[in-house]
């Protein structure tokens, strides 16, 4: 395959990516082929060493945001179907509405509650940490009443517990911070894995 | 090798390479191929990510009548190398621990 053929094929494969993304990618691979040829490879060797344009396109697609992938799916689908079969599918969708609608809704429900649950865990972590701290501050304030009413040991006891609670709160807040970061990272991994699943299926 | 792990390793390798001086795509692949398995296609997303996180800057230089894109490391990139090395000190400790247990198992 010549350089021109390879780049044209690649451009076609990634045509759904944003315009500047396409240009950047083509420029990059063009430079790679030229550099390899300058290094003594023939044009065919240089092109072959880059792998197939399909696999390059697949990897690039997987790094796109979710919305871009869905849009690409829809466009792919549209370009493959004839108007008649599209009409048939619309009729089927309408007729079968009572069947697929509840399934779709419950699937959406599961997804929403999944994210709500994760959000709730994060909020709970922070709430617990902050409330321990507030408890500590309250106890220190309360201790002044102890001193004022000449219950000195009670006052000291309250201050001690108050400081301990604030210390605990600081540790808990640091813990919550890392836990939040960890959960967000896990979610990113999950979303990336799901995206990969979609892209792989398209080319299978 | 685990994909996430490899990605992190490659990012650090590219930064370390650029820390020695500005370089361009094909040169980076050639220089790193002795150290780690890398191809032009695996390098591309890594360069993109490093550019997006401002670990490197891109500039074009004319070469043989065409433009070649060169990459230069930034301060953020250098910091990233340090972070990587610190993290891996921990990993090396764990590695020593794991391989130590394995040796113990063989001896007994």
Coordinates of C-alpha atoms in Angstrom, one line a residue:
Chain A
X1 CA 0.0 0.0 0.0
X2 CA 1.3 3.5 -0.8
X3 CA 1.5 6.3 1.7
X4 CA -1.4 8.1 0.0
X5 CA -3.6 5.1 0.0
X6 CA -3.0 4.4 3.6
X7 CA -3.7 8.0 4.7
X8 CA -6.8 8.2 2.6
X9 CA -8.1 5.0 4.1
X10 CA -7.3 6.2 7.6
X11 CA -9.0 9.5 7.0
X12 CA -12.1 7.6 5.9
X13 CA -12.0 5.4 9.0
X14 CA -11.8 8.3 11.4
X15 CA -14.1 10.8 9.5
X16 CA -16.5 10.9 12.5
X17 CA -13.8 12.4 14.8
X18 CA -13.6 16.2 15.2
X19 CA -12.0 17.9 12.2
X20 CA -8.8 19.1 13.9
X21 CA -8.4 15.6 15.4
X22 CA -8.5 14.0 12.0
X23 CA -6.0 16.5 10.6
X24 CA -3.7 16.0 13.5
X25 CA -3.8 12.3 13.2
X26 CA -3.2 12.4 9.4
X27 CA -0.2 14.8 9.9
X28 CA 1.2 12.5 12.6
X29 CA 1.1 9.4 10.5
X30 CA 2.3 11.2 7.4
X31 CA 5.4 12.3 9.3
X32 CA 5.9 8.8 10.7
X33 CA 5.9 7.3 7.2
X34 CA 8.2 10.0 5.8
X35 CA 10.7 9.6 8.7
X36 CA 10.7 5.8 8.2
X37 CA 11.4 6.2 4.5
X38 CA 14.2 8.6 5.2
X39 CA 15.6 6.0 7.5
X40 CA 15.9 3.6 4.6
X41 CA 12.5 1.8 4.5
X42 CA 10.6 1.5 1.3
X43 CA 7.2 3.1 1.1
X44 CA 5.4 -0.2 1.5
X45 CA 7.5 -1.3 4.5
X46 CA 7.0 2.1 6.2
X47 CA 3.2 1.8 5.7
X48 CA 3.1 -1.8 6.8
X49 CA 5.0 -1.1 10.0
X50 CA 2.3 1.2 11.3
X51 CA -0.3 -1.6 11.6
X52 CA -3.7 -1.5 9.9
X53 CA -5.7 1.7 9.6
X54 CA -8.7 -0.2 11.1
X55 CA -6.9 -0.9 14.4
X56 CA -5.5 2.6 14.5
X57 CA -9.0 4.0 14.0
X58 CA -10.5 1.7 16.6
X59 CA -8.0 2.8 19.3
X60 CA -8.7 6.5 18.5
X61 CA -12.4 6.0 18.7
X62 CA -12.1 4.3 22.1
X63 CA -10.5 7.5 23.4
X64 CA -13.4 9.7 22.2
X65 CA -16.1 10.8 24.6
X66 CA -19.2 8.6 24.9
X67 CA -21.5 11.0 23.0
X68 CA -19.2 10.9 20.0
X69 CA -19.2 7.1 19.9
X70 CA -23.0 6.9 20.0
X71 CA -23.3 9.5 17.3
X72 CA -20.9 7.4 15.2
X73 CA -23.0 4.3 15.8
X74 CA -26.1 6.0 14.7
X75 CA -24.5 7.4 11.5
X76 CA -23.0 4.0 10.7
X77 CA -26.4 2.5 11.1
X78 CA -28.1 5.1 9.0
X79 CA -25.7 4.7 6.2
X80 CA -26.2 0.9 6.1
X81 CA -30.0 0.8 6.1
X82 CA -32.4 1.3 3.3
X83 CA -35.4 3.6 3.8
X84 CA -37.8 0.6 3.6
X85 CA -36.1 -1.3 6.5
X86 CA -36.0 1.9 8.5
X87 CA -39.7 2.3 8.1
X88 CA -40.2 -1.3 9.2
X89 CA -38.1 -0.7 12.2
X90 CA -40.0 2.4 13.2
X91 CA -43.3 0.5 12.8
X92 CA -41.9 -2.4 15.0
X93 CA -40.7 0.1 17.6
X94 CA -44.1 1.7 17.8
X95 CA -46.0 -1.7 17.9
X96 CA -43.6 -3.2 20.4
X97 CA -43.5 0.0 22.6
X98 CA -45.2 -1.7 25.6
X99 CA -42.5 -4.3 25.6
X100 CA -39.3 -2.4 25.2
X101 CA -40.3 0.8 27.0
X102 CA -40.5 -0.7 30.6
X103 CA -37.2 -2.5 29.9
X104 CA -35.6 0.7 28.8
X105 CA -36.9 2.6 31.8
X106 CA -35.7 0.0 34.2
X107 CA -32.3 -0.1 32.6
X108 CA -32.2 3.7 32.9
X109 CA -33.4 3.4 36.5
X110 CA -30.6 0.9 37.3
X111 CA -28.0 3.3 35.8
X112 CA -29.3 6.3 37.6
X113 CA -29.5 4.5 40.9
X114 CA -26.0 3.2 40.5
X115 CA -24.6 6.7 40.1
X116 CA -26.9 8.0 42.9
X117 CA -25.6 5.3 45.2
X118 CA -22.0 6.2 44.5
X119 CA -22.8 9.9 45.0
X120 CA -24.5 9.0 48.3
X121 CA -21.4 7.1 49.5
X122 CA -19.2 10.1 48.7
X123 CA -21.6 12.6 50.4
X124 CA -22.0 10.3 53.4
X125 CA -18.2 10.0 53.8
X126 CA -17.8 13.8 53.8
X127 CA -20.8 14.3 56.0
X128 CA -19.4 11.9 58.7
X129 CA -16.0 13.6 58.6
X130 CA -17.3 17.1 58.8
X131 CA -19.8 16.3 61.5
X132 CA -17.1 14.7 63.7
X133 CA -15.2 18.0 63.4
X134 CA -18.3 20.1 64.2
X135 CA -18.9 17.8 67.2
X136 CA -15.3 18.5 68.4
X137 CA -15.7 22.3 68.0
X138 CA -19.0 22.1 69.9
X139 CA -17.5 20.2 72.8
X140 CA -14.7 22.8 73.1
X141 CA -17.3 25.6 73.2
X142 CA -19.3 23.5 75.7
X143 CA -16.3 23.2 77.9
X144 CA -16.3 26.9 78.7
X145 CA -19.7 26.4 80.4
X146 CA -18.0 23.7 82.4
X147 CA -15.3 26.2 83.5
X148 CA -17.8 28.9 84.1
X149 CA -19.9 26.8 86.4
X150 CA -16.8 25.7 88.2
X151 CA -16.9 22.1 87.1
X152 CA -13.3 22.3 86.2
X153 CA -12.6 18.6 85.5
X154 CA -15.6 18.4 83.3
X155 CA -14.3 21.4 81.3
X156 CA -10.9 19.8 80.8
X157 CA -12.6 16.5 79.8
X158 CA -14.7 18.3 77.2
X159 CA -11.7 20.1 75.7
X160 CA -9.7 16.9 75.5
X161 CA -12.5 15.0 73.8
X162 CA -13.1 18.0 71.5
X163 CA -9.5 18.1 70.4
X164 CA -9.4 14.4 69.8
X165 CA -12.6 14.6 67.7
X166 CA -11.1 17.4 65.6
X167 CA -8.0 15.4 65.0
X168 CA -10.2 12.4 64.0
X169 CA -12.1 14.7 61.7
X170 CA -8.9 15.8 59.9
X171 CA -7.9 12.2 59.3
X172 CA -11.4 11.4 58.2
X173 CA -11.5 14.3 55.7
X174 CA -8.1 13.3 54.3
X175 CA -9.5 9.8 54.0
X176 CA -12.7 11.0 52.3
X177 CA -10.6 13.0 49.8
X178 CA -8.6 10.0 48.7
X179 CA -11.7 7.8 48.7
X180 CA -13.5 10.3 46.5
X181 CA -10.5 10.4 44.1
X182 CA -10.3 6.6 44.1
X183 CA -14.1 6.2 43.3
X184 CA -13.8 8.7 40.5
X185 CA -10.9 6.9 39.0
X186 CA -12.7 3.6 39.2
X187 CA -15.7 5.1 37.5
X188 CA -13.4 6.4 34.7
X189 CA -12.0 2.9 34.2
X190 CA -15.5 1.5 34.1
X191 CA -16.7 4.0 31.5
X192 CA -13.5 3.4 29.4
X193 CA -14.2 -0.3 29.6
X194 CA -17.8 0.1 28.4
X195 CA -16.7 2.4 25.6
X196 CA -14.1 -0.2 24.4
X197 CA -16.9 -2.8 24.4
X198 CA -19.0 -0.6 22.1
X199 CA -16.1 0.1 19.7
X200 CA -14.9 -3.5 19.5
X201 CA -18.4 -4.7 18.6
X202 CA -18.6 -2.2 15.7
X203 CA -15.6 -3.7 14.0
X204 CA -16.1 -7.4 14.9
Chain B
X1 CA 1.2 -6.4 30.7
X2 CA -1.7 -4.6 32.3
X3 CA -2.9 -1.8 30.0
X4 CA -3.1 0.9 32.6
X5 CA 0.3 0.0 34.0
X6 CA 1.9 0.0 30.5
X7 CA 0.3 3.4 29.7
X8 CA 1.9 4.9 32.8
X9 CA 5.2 3.3 32.1
X10 CA 5.2 4.6 28.5
X11 CA 4.2 8.1 29.5
X12 CA 7.2 8.2 31.9
X13 CA 9.5 6.8 29.3
X14 CA 8.5 9.4 26.8
X15 CA 9.0 12.2 29.4
X16 CA 12.4 10.8 30.4
X17 CA 13.4 10.8 26.7
X18 CA 12.3 14.4 26.2
X19 CA 14.1 15.4 29.4
X20 CA 17.3 14.6 27.6
X21 CA 16.3 17.0 24.8
X22 CA 13.6 17.9 22.3
X23 CA 12.7 15.0 20.0
X24 CA 10.2 14.0 17.3
X25 CA 7.9 11.0 17.0
X26 CA 10.0 8.6 15.0
X27 CA 13.1 9.4 17.0
X28 CA 11.3 8.7 20.2
X29 CA 10.0 5.4 19.0
X30 CA 13.5 4.4 17.9
X31 CA 15.2 5.5 21.1
X32 CA 12.6 3.8 23.3
X33 CA 12.4 0.6 21.4
X34 CA 15.4 -0.8 23.2
X35 CA 13.8 -0.1 26.6
X36 CA 10.1 -0.9 26.1
X37 CA 7.8 -2.3 23.5
X38 CA 6.4 0.8 21.7
X39 CA 5.1 1.6 18.2
X40 CA 4.1 4.8 16.4
X41 CA 0.5 3.9 17.0
X42 CA 0.9 3.4 20.7
X43 CA 3.0 6.6 21.0
X44 CA 0.4 8.8 19.4
X45 CA -2.3 8.7 22.1
X46 CA 0.5 9.1 24.7
X47 CA 1.8 12.2 23.1
X48 CA -1.8 13.5 22.9
X49 CA -2.4 12.9 26.5
X50 CA 0.9 14.4 27.6
X51 CA 0.1 17.5 25.5
X52 CA -3.4 17.8 27.0
X53 CA -2.0 17.6 30.5
X54 CA 0.6 20.2 29.6
X55 CA 3.5 17.9 30.3
X56 CA 5.0 18.8 26.9
X57 CA 4.7 21.4 24.2
X58 CA 4.6 20.8 20.5
X59 CA 6.4 22.9 17.8
X60 CA 7.1 22.4 14.1
X61 CA 10.5 22.5 12.5
X62 CA 11.1 22.4 8.8
X63 CA 13.0 19.3 7.6
X64 CA 13.6 18.3 4.0
X65 CA 10.8 20.5 2.7
X66 CA 8.2 19.3 5.1
X67 CA 7.2 20.1 8.7
X68 CA 8.2 17.8 11.5
X69 CA 6.6 18.1 14.9
X70 CA 9.0 18.3 17.8
X71 CA 8.1 17.8 21.4
X72 CA 9.6 19.7 24.4
X73 CA 9.1 18.8 28.0
X74 CA 7.6 21.3 30.4
X75 CA 8.1 21.9 34.2
X76 CA 4.9 19.9 34.7
X77 CA 6.4 17.1 32.7
X78 CA 9.6 17.1 34.9
X79 CA 7.4 17.0 38.0
X80 CA 5.6 14.0 36.6
X81 CA 8.8 12.1 36.2
X82 CA 9.7 12.8 39.8
X83 CA 6.2 11.6 40.9
X84 CA 6.6 8.5 38.8
X85 CA 10.0 7.7 40.4
X86 CA 8.6 8.2 43.9
X87 CA 5.7 6.0 43.2
X88 CA 7.9 3.3 41.9
X89 CA 10.1 3.3 44.9
X90 CA 7.1 1.9 46.7
X91 CA 6.5 -0.6 43.9
X92 CA 10.1 -1.8 44.1
X93 CA 9.7 -2.4 47.8
X94 CA 6.6 -4.4 47.2
X95 CA 8.4 -6.3 44.5
X96 CA 11.2 -7.1 46.8
X97 CA 8.7 -8.3 49.4
X98 CA 6.9 -10.5 46.9
X99 CA 10.0 -12.1 45.3
X100 CA 11.4 -12.5 48.8
X101 CA 8.4 -14.7 49.8
X102 CA 8.8 -16.7 46.7
X103 CA 12.4 -17.4 47.4
X104 CA 11.5 -18.4 51.0
X105 CA 8.9 -20.8 49.5
X106 CA 11.6 -22.4 47.3
X107 CA 14.0 -22.9 50.2
X108 CA 11.7 -24.5 52.6

